[in-house]
mmCIF file of C-alpha atoms and ligand atoms in Angstrom:
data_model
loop_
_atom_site.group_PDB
_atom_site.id
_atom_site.type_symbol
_atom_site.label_atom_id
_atom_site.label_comp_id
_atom_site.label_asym_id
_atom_site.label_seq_id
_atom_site.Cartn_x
_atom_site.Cartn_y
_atom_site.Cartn_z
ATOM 1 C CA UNK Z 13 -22.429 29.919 -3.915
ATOM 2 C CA UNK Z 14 -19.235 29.208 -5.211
ATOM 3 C CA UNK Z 15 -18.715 32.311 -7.141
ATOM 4 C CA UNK Z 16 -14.563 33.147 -7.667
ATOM 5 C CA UNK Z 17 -13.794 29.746 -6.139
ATOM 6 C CA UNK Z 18 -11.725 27.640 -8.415
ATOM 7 C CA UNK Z 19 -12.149 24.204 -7.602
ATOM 8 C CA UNK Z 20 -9.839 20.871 -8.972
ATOM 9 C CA UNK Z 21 -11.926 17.144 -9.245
ATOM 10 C CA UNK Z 22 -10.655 14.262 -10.143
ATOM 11 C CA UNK Z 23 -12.521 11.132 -11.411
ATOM 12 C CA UNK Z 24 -12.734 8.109 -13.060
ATOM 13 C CA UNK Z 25 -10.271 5.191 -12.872
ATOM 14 C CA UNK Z 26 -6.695 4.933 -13.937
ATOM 15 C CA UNK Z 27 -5.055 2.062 -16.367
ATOM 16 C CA UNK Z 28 -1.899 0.915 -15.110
ATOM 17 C CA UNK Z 29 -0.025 -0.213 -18.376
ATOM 18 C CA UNK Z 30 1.064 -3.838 -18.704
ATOM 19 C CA UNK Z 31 2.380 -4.138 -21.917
ATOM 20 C CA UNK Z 32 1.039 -2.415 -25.544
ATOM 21 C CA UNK Z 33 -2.076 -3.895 -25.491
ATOM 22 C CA UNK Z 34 -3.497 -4.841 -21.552
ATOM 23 C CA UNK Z 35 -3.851 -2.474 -18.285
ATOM 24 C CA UNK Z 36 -5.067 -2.997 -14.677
ATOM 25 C CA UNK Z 37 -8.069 -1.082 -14.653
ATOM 26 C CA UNK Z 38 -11.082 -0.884 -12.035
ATOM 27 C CA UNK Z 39 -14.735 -0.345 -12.773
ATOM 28 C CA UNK Z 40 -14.663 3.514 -12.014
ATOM 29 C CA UNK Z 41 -17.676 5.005 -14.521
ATOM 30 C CA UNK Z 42 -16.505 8.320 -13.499
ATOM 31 C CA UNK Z 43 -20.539 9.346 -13.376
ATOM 32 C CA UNK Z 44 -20.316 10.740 -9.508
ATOM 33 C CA UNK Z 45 -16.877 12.992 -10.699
ATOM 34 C CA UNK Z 46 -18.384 14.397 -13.887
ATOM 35 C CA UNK Z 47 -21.493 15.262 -11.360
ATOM 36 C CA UNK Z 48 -19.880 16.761 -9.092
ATOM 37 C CA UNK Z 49 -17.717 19.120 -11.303
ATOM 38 C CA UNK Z 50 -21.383 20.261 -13.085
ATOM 39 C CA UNK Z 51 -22.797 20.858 -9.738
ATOM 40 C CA UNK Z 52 -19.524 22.953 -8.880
ATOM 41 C CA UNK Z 53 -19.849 24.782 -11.929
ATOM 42 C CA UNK Z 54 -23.826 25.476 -11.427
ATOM 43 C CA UNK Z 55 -22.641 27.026 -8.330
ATOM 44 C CA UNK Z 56 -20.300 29.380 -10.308
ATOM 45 C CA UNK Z 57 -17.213 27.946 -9.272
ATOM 46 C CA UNK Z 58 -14.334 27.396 -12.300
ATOM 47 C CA UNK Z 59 -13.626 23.835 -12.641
ATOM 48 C CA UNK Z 60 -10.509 21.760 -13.508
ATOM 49 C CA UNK Z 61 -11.676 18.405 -13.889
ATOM 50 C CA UNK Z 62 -8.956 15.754 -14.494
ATOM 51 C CA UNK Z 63 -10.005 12.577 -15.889
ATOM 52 C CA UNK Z 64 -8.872 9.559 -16.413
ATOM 53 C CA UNK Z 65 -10.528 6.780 -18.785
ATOM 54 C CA UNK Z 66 -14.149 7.615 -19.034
ATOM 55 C CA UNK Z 67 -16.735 7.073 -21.411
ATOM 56 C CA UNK Z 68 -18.213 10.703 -20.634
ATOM 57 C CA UNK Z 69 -18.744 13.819 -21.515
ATOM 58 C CA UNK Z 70 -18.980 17.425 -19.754
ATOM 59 C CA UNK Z 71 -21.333 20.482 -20.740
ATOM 60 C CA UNK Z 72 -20.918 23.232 -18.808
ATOM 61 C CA UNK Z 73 -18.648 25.825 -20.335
ATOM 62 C CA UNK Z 74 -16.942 26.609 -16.864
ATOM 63 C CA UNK Z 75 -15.300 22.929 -16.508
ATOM 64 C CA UNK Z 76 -11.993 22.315 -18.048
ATOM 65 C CA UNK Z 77 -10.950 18.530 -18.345
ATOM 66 C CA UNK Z 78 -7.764 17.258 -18.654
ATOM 67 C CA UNK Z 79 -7.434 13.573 -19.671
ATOM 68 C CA UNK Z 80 -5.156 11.536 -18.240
ATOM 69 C CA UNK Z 81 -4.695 7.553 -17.823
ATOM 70 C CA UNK Z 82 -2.754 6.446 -15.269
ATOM 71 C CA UNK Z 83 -1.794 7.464 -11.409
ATOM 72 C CA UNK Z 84 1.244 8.920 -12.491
ATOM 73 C CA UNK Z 85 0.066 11.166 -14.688
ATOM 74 C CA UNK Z 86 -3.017 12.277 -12.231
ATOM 75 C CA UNK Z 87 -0.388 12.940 -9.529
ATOM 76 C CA UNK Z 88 1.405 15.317 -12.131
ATOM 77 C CA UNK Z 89 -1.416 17.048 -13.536
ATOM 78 C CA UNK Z 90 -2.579 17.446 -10.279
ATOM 79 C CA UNK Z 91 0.177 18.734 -8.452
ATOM 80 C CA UNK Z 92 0.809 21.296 -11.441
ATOM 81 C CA UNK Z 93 -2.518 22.786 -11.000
ATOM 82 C CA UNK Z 94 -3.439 22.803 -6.850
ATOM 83 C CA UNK Z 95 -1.692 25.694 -5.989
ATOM 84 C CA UNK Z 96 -3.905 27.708 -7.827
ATOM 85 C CA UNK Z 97 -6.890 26.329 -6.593
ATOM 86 C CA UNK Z 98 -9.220 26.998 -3.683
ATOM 87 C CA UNK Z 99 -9.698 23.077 -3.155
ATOM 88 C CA UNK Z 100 -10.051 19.825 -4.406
ATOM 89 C CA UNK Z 101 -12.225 16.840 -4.501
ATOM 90 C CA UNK Z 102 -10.610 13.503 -5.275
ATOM 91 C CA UNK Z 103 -13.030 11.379 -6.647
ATOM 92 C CA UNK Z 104 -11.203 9.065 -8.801
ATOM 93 C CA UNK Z 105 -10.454 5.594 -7.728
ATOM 94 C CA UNK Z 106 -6.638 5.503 -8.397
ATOM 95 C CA UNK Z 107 -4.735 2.181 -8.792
ATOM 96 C CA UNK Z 108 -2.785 1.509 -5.182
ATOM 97 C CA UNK Z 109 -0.368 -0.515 -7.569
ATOM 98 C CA UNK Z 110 0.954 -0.198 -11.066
ATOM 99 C CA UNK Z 111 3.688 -2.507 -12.536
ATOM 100 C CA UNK Z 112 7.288 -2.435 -11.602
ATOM 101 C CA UNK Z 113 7.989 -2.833 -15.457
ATOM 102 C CA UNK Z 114 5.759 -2.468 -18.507
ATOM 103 C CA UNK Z 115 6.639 -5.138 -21.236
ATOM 104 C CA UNK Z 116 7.816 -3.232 -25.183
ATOM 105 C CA UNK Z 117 5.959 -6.060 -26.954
ATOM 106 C CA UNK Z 118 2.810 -7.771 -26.303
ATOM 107 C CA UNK Z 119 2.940 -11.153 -23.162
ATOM 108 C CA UNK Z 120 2.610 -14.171 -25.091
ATOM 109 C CA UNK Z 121 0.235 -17.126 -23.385
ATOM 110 C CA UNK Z 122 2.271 -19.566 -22.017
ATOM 111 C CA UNK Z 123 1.781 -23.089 -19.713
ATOM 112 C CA UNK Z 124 3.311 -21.594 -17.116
ATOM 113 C CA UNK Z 125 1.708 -19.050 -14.448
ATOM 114 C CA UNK Z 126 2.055 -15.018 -15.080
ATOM 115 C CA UNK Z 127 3.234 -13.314 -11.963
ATOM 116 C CA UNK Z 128 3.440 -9.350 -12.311
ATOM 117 C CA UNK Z 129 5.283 -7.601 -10.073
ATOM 118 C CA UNK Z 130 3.424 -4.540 -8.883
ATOM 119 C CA UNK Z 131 4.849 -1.407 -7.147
ATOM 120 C CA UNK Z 132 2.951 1.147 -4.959
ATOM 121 C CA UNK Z 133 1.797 4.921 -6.910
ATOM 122 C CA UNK Z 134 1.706 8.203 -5.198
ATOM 123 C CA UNK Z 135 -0.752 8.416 -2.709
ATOM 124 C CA UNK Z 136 -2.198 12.088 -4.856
ATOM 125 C CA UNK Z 137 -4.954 12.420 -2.071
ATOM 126 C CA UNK Z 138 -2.216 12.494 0.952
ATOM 127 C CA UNK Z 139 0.363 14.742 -0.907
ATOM 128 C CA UNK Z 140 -2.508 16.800 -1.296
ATOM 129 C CA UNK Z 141 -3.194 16.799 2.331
ATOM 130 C CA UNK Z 142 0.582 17.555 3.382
ATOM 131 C CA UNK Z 143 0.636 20.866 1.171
ATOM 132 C CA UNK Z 144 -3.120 21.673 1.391
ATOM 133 C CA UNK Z 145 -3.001 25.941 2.632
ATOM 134 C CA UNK Z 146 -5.304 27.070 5.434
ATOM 135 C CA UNK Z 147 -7.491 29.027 2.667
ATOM 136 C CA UNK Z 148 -7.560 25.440 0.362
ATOM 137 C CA UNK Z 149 -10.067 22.404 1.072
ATOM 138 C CA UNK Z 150 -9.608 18.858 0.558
ATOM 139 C CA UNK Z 151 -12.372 16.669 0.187
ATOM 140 C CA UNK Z 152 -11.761 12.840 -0.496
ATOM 141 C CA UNK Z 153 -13.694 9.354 -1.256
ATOM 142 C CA UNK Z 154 -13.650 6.549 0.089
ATOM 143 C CA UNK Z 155 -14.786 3.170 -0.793
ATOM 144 C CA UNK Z 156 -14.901 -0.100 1.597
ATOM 145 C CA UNK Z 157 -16.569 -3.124 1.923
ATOM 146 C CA UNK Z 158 -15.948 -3.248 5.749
ATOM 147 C CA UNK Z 159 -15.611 -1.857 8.809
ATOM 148 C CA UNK Z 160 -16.473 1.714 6.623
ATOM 149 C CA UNK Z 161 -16.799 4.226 9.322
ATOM 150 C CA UNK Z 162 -13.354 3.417 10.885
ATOM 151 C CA UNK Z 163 -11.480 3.148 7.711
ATOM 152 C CA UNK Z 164 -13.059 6.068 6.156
ATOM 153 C CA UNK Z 165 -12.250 7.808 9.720
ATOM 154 C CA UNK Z 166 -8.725 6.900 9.515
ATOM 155 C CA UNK Z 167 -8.529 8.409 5.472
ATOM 156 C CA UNK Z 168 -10.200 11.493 6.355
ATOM 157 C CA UNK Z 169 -7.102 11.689 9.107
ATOM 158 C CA UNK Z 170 -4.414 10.253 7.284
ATOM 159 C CA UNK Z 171 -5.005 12.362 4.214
ATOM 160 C CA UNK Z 172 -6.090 15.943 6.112
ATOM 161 C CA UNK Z 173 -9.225 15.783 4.422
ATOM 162 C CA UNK Z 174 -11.559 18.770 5.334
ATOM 163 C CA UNK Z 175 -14.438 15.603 5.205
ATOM 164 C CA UNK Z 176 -14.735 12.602 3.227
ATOM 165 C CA UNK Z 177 -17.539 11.404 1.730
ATOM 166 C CA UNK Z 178 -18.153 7.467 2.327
ATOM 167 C CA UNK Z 179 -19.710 4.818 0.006
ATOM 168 C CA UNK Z 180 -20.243 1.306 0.357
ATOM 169 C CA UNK Z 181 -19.603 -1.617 -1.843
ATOM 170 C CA UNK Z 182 -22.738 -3.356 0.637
ATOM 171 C CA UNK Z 183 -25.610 -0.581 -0.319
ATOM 172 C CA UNK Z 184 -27.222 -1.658 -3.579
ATOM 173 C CA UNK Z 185 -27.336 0.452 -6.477
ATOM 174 C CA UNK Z 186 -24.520 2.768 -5.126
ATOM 175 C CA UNK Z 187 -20.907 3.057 -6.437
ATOM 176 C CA UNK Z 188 -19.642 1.642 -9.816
ATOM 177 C CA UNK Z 189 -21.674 2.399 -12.913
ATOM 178 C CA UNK Z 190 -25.093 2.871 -10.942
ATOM 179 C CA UNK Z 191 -26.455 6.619 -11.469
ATOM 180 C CA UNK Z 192 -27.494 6.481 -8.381
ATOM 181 C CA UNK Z 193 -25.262 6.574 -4.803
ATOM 182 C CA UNK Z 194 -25.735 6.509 -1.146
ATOM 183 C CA UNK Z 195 -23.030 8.322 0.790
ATOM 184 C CA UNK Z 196 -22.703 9.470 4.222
ATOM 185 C CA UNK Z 197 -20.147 12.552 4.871
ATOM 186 C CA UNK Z 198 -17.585 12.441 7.838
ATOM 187 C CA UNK Z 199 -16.102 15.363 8.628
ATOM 188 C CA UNK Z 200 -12.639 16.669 10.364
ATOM 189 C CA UNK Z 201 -14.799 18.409 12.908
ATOM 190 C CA UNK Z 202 -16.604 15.461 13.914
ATOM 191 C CA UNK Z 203 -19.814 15.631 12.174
ATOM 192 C CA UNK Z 204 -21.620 12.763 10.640
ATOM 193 C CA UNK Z 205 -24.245 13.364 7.815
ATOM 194 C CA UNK Z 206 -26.148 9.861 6.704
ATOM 195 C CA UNK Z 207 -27.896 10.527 3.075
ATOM 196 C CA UNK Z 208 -30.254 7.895 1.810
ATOM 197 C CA UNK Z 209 -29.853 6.919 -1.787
ATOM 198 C CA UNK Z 210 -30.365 9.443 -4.708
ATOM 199 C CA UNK Z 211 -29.227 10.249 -8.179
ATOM 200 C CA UNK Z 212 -25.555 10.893 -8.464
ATOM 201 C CA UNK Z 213 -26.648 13.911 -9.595
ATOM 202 C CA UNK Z 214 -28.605 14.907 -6.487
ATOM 203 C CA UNK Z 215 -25.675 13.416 -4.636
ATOM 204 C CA UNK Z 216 -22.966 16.061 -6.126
ATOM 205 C CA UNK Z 217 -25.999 18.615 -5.116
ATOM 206 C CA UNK Z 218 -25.673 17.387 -1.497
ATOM 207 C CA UNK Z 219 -21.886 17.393 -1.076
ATOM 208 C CA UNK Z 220 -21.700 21.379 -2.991
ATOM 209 C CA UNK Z 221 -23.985 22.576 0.362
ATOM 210 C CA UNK Z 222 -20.880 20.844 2.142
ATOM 211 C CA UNK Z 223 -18.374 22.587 0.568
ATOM 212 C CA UNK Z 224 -20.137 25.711 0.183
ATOM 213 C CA UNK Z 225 -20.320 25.586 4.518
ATOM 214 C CA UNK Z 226 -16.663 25.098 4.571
ATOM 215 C CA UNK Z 227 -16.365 28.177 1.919
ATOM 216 C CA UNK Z 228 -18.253 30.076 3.937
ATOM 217 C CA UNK Z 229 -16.369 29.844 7.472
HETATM 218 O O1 LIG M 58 -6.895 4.908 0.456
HETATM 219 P P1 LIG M 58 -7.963 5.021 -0.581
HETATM 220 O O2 LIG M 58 -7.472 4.835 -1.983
HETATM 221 O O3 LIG M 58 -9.194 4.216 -0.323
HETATM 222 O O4 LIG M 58 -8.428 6.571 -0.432
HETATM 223 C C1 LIG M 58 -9.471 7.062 -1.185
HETATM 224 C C2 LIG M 58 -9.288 8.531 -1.419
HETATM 225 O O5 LIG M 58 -7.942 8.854 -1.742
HETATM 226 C C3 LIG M 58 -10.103 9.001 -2.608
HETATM 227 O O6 LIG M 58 -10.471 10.348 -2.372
HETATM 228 C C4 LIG M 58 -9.115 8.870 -3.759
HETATM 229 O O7 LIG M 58 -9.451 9.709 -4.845
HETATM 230 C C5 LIG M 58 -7.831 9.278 -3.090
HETATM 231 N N1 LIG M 58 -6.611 8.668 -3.654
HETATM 232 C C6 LIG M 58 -5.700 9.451 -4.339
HETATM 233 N N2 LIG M 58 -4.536 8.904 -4.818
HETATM 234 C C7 LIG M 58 -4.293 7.588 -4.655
HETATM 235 C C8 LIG M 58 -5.210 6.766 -3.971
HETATM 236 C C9 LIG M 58 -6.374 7.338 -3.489
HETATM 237 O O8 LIG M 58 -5.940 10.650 -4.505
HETATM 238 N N3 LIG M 58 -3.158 7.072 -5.151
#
């Protein structure tokens, strides 16, 4: 159980602001983050759920959401609040880029090619990692379309994630939108855990007994 624990998820996608009226977006539902903060809070853990652009909604009364919309603001929302948590699981799908500048009034169309300069946002999962105390967990996401063990590997490394749960764009009916998702957790200590597919809901169920084994120790 997760009783006493508080526990920080983030989910969804961020918008990256262009000008007043367009973003960069991706196709982040936010289902598997709004799962996993219901399963957290079946398990009696206190939830701070920080969201960006979602068409969702939460029910349990132990979840607070904070809505946010872009990287930046994740980063500060969630840097305000980890301290004060026993762990986190990053399950949005931040933008790696947002633009350099964001244009006061609306791009007009134009003959000529649009080029937008993009610069890098805060990596939230690996600042997380660098401050993460030995009585906090980290637990991150990641997404690839190949060579997904290594990559995931290198994450779960990079970022000090306590394990990472890994999805692929190549398993049908997982990921974006789907209510279902097929994962397969990696963790620091080695261990490999293949799932076959399930709800998202059943999914969140199955990364909780994770989490509650790292709890535990
Ligand atoms: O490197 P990549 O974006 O694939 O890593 C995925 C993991 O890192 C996910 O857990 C995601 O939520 C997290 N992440 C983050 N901040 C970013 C980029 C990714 O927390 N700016």
């Amino acid at each position: 159980m997760l009783h006493g624990k508080r526990i920080l998820i983030t989910a969804g996608p961020t918008y990256e602001r262009i000008d007043p009226v367009r973003f960069i977006g991706n196709f982040s539902s936010g289902k598997m983050g709004f799962a996993l903060a219901e399963a957290c809070a079946e398990h009696g853990a206190e939830v701070l759920l920080v969201a960006g652009p979602v068409q969702l909604s939460v029910t349990h009364r132990n979840i607070r959401r904070i809505d946010v919309v872009s990287a930046a603001e994740m980063y500060e929302t969630v840097m305000e609040h980890f301290a004060t948590c026993d762990g986190a699981i990053l399950c949005a799908a931040v933008a790696d880029f947002t633009p350099l500048t964001v244009a006061d009034t609306k791009l007009k169309r134009g003959t000529d090619t649009l080029t937008l300069n993009l610069k890098p946002t805060k990596d939230i999962a690996a600042a997380l990692g660098a401050c993460k105390r030995n009585d906090q967990f980290l637990v991150g996401f990641a997404l690839e379309t190949d060579n997904e063990e290594q990559h995931a590997l290198d994450k779960l490394r990079r970022k000090n994630f306590d394990f990472i749960v890994l999805n692929s764009l190549n398993d049908s009916h997982a990921c974006f939108g789907y209510d279902t998702n097929k994962i397969t957790v990696l963790t620091a200590a080695g261990e490999r855990v293949a799932y076959p597919l399930k709800s998202k809901t059943e999914v969140a169920a199955d990364i909780v007994r994770q989490i509650e084994n790292i709890v535990a120790k």
